[in-house]
JSON list of C-alpha atoms in Angstrom, two decimals:
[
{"chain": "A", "resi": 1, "resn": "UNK", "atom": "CA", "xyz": [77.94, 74.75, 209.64]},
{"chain": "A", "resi": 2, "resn": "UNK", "atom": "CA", "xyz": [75.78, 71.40, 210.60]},
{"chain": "A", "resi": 3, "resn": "UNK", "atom": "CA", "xyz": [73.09, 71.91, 208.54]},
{"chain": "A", "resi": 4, "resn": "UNK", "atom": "CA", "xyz": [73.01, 73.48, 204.51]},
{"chain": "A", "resi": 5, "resn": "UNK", "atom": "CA", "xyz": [69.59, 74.33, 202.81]},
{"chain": "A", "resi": 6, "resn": "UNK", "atom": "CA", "xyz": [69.66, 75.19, 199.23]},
{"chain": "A", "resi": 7, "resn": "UNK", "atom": "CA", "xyz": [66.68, 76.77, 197.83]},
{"chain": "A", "resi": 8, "resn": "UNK", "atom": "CA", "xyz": [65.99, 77.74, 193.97]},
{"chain": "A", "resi": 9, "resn": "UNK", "atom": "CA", "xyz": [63.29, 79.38, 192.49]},
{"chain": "A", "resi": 10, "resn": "UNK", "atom": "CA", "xyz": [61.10, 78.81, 196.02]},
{"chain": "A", "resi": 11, "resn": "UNK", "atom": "CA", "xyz": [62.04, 75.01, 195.65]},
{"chain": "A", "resi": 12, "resn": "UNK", "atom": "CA", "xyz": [64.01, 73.35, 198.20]},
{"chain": "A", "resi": 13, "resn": "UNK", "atom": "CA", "xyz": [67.43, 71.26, 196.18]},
{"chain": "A", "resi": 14, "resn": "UNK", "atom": "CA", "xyz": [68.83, 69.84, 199.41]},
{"chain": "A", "resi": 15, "resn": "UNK", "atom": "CA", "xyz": [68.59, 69.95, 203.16]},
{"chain": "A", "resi": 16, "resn": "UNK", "atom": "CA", "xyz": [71.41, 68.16, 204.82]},
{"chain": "A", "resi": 17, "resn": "UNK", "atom": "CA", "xyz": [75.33, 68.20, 205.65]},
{"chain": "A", "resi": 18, "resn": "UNK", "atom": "CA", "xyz": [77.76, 70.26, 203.93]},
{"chain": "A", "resi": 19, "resn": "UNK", "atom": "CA", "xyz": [79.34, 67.00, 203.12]},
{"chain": "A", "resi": 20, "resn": "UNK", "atom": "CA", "xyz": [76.54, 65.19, 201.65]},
{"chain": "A", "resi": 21, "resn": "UNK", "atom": "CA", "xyz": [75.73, 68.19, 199.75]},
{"chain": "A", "resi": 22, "resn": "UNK", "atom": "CA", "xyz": [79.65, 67.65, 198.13]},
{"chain": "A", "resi": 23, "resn": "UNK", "atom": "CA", "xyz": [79.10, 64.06, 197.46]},
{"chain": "A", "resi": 24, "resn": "UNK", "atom": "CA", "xyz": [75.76, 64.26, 196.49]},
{"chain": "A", "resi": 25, "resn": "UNK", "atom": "CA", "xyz": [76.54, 67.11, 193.98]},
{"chain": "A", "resi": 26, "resn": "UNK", "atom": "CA", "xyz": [80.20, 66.99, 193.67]},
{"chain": "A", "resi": 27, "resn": "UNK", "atom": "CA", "xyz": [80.79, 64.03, 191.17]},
{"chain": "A", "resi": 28, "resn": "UNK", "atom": "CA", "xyz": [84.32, 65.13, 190.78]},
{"chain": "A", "resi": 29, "resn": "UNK", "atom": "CA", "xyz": [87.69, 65.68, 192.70]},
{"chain": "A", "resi": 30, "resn": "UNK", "atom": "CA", "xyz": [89.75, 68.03, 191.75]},
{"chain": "A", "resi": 31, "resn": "UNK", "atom": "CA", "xyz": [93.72, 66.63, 191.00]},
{"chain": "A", "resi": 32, "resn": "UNK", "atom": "CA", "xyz": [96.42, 68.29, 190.75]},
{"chain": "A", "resi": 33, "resn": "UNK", "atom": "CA", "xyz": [99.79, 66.87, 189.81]},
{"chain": "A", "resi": 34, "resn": "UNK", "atom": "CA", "xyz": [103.48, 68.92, 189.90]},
{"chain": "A", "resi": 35, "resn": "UNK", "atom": "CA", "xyz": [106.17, 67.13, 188.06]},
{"chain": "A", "resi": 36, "resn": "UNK", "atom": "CA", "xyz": [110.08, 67.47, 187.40]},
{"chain": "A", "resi": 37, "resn": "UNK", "atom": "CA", "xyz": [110.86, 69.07, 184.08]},
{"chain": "A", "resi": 38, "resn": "UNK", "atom": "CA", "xyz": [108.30, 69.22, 181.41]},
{"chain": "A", "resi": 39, "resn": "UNK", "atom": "CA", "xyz": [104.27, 67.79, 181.55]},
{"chain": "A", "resi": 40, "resn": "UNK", "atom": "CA", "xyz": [103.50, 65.95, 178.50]},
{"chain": "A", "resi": 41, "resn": "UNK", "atom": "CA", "xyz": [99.68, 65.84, 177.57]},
{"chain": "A", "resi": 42, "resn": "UNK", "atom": "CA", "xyz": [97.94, 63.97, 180.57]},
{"chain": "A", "resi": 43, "resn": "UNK", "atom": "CA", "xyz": [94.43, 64.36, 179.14]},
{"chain": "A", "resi": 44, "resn": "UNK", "atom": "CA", "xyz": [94.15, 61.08, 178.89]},
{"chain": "A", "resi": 45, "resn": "UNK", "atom": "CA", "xyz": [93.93, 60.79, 183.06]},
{"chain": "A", "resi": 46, "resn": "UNK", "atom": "CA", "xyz": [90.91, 63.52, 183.29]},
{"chain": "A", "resi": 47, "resn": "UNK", "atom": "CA", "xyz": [89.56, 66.85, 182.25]},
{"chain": "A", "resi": 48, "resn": "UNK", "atom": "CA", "xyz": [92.19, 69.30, 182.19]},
{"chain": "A", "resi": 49, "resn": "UNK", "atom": "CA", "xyz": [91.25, 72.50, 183.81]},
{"chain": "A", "resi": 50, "resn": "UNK", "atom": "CA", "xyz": [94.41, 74.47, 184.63]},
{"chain": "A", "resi": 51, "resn": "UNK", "atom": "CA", "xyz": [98.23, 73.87, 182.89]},
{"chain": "A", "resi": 52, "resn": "UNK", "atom": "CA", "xyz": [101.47, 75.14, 183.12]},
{"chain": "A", "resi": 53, "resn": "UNK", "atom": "CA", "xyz": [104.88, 73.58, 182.01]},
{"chain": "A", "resi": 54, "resn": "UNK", "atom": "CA", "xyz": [105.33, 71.53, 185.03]},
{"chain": "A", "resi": 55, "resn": "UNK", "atom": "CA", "xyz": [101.96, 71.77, 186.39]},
{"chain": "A", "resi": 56, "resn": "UNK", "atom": "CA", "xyz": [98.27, 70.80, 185.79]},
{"chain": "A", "resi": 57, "resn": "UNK", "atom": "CA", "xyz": [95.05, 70.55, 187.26]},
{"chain": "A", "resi": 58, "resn": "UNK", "atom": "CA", "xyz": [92.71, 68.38, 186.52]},
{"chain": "A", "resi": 59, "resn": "UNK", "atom": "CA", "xyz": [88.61, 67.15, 186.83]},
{"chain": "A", "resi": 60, "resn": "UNK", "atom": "CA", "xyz": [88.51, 63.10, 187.34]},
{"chain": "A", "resi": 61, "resn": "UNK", "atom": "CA", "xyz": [85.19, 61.38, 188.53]},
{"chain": "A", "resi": 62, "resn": "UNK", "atom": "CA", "xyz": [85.09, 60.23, 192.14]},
{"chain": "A", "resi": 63, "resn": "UNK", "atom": "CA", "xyz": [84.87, 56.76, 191.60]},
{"chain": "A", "resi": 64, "resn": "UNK", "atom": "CA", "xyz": [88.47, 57.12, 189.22]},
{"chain": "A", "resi": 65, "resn": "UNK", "atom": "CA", "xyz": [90.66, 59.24, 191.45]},
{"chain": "A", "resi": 66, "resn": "UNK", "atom": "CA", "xyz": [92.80, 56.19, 192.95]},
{"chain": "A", "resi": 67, "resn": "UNK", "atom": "CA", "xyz": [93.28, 54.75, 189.83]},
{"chain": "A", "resi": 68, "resn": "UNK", "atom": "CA", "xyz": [94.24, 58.11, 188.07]},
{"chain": "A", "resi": 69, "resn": "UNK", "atom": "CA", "xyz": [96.45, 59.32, 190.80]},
{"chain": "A", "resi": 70, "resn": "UNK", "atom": "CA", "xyz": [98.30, 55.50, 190.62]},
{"chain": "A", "resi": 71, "resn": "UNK", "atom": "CA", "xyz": [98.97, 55.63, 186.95]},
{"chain": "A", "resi": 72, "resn": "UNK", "atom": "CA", "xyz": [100.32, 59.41, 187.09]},
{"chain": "A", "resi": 73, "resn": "UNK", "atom": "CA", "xyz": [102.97, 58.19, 189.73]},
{"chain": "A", "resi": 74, "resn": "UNK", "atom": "CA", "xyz": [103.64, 55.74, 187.93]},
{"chain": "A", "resi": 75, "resn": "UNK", "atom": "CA", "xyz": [103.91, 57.41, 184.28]},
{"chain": "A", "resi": 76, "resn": "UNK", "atom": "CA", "xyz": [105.70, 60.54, 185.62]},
{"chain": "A", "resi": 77, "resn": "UNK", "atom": "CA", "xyz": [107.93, 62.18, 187.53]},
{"chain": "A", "resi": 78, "resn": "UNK", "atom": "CA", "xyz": [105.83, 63.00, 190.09]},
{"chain": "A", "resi": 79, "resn": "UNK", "atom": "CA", "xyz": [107.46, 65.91, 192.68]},
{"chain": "A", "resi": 80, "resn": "UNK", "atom": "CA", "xyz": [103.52, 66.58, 193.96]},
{"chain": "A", "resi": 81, "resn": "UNK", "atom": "CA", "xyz": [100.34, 64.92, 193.83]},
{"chain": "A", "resi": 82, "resn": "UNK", "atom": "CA", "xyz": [97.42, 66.48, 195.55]},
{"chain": "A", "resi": 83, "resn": "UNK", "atom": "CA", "xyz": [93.24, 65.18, 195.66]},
{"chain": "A", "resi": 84, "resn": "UNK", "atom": "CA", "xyz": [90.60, 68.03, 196.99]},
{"chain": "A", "resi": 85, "resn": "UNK", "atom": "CA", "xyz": [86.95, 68.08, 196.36]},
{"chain": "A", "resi": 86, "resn": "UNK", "atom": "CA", "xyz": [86.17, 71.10, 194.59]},
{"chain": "A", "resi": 87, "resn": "UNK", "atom": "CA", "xyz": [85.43, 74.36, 196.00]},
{"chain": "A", "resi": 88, "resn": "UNK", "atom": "CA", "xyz": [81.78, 74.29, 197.72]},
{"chain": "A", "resi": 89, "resn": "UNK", "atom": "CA", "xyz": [80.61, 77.21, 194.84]},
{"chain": "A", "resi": 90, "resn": "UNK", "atom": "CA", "xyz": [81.21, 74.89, 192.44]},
{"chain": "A", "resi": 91, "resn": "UNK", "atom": "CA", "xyz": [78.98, 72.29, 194.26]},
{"chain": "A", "resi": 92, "resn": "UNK", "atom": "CA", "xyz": [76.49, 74.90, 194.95]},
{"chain": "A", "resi": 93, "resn": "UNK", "atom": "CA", "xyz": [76.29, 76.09, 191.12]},
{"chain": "A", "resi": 94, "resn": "UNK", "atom": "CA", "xyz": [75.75, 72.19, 190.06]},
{"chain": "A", "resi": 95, "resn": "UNK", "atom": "CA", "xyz": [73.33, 71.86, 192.33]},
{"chain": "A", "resi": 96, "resn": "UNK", "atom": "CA", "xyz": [71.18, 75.34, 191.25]},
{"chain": "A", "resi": 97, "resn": "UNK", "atom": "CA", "xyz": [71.91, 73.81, 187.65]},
{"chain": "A", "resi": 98, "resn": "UNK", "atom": "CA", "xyz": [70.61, 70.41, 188.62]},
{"chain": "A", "resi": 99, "resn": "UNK", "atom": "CA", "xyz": [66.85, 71.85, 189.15]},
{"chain": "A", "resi": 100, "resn": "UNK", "atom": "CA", "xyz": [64.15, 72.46, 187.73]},
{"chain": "A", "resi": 101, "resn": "UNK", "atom": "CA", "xyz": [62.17, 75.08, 186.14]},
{"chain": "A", "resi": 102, "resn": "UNK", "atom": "CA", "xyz": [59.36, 74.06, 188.05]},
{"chain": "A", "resi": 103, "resn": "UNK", "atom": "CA", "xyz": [59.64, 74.12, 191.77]},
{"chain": "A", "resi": 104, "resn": "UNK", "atom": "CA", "xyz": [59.27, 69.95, 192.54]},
{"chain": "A", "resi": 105, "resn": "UNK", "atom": "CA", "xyz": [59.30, 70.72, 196.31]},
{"chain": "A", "resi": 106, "resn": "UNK", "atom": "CA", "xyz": [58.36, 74.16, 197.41]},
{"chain": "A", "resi": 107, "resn": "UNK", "atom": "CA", "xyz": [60.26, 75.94, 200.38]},
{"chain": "A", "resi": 108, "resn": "UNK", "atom": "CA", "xyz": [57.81, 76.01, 203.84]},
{"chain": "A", "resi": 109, "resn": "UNK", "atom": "CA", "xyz": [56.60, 79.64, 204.02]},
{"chain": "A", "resi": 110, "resn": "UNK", "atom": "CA", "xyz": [57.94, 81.65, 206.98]}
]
């Protein structure tokens, strides 16, 4: 879609791009790194939020994904690196838990 309009509690959050609406309210980028043999703890490079033996997933700020993504390649075995932004519903729930009780902006009536 062109255009995304979120409205909570009859008061309008955001009227613009899908895109904007992800970097507005998507502060973080989802990583996920697949290396040979065993992962040791990489907490230290973001918020771990999925792990396996050889596999995790984790939450790192925007602003701190290059330099995350260079020091895992260069710490581990690396077989698979990959940077997403995270799914749109977990935009859209940060941005319904971003407002207000009070309606700052209320929705035109149709």
């Amino acid at each position: 879609c062109e255009r995304v309009i979120v409205i909570h509690r009859g008061a309008k959050l955001f009227d613009g791009d899908l895109s904007e609406l992800a970097n507005r309210f998507g502060a973080l980028k989802t990583v996920t790194v697949h290396v040979t043999g065993t992962l040791p703890d990489v907490s230290r490079y973001g918020s771990v939020t999925e792990r396996t033996a050889d596999k995790a997933v984790l939450a790192v700020p925007r602003g701190e994904v290059a330099g995350v993504a260079s020091r895992l390649l260069a710490d581990l075995d690396v077989l698979d690196l990959s940077i997403e932004d995270p799914p749109i519903e977990d935009v859209i729930e940060r941005t319904f838990a971003s407002g207000d009780d009070e309606p700052a902006e209320p929705a035109p009536a149709e």
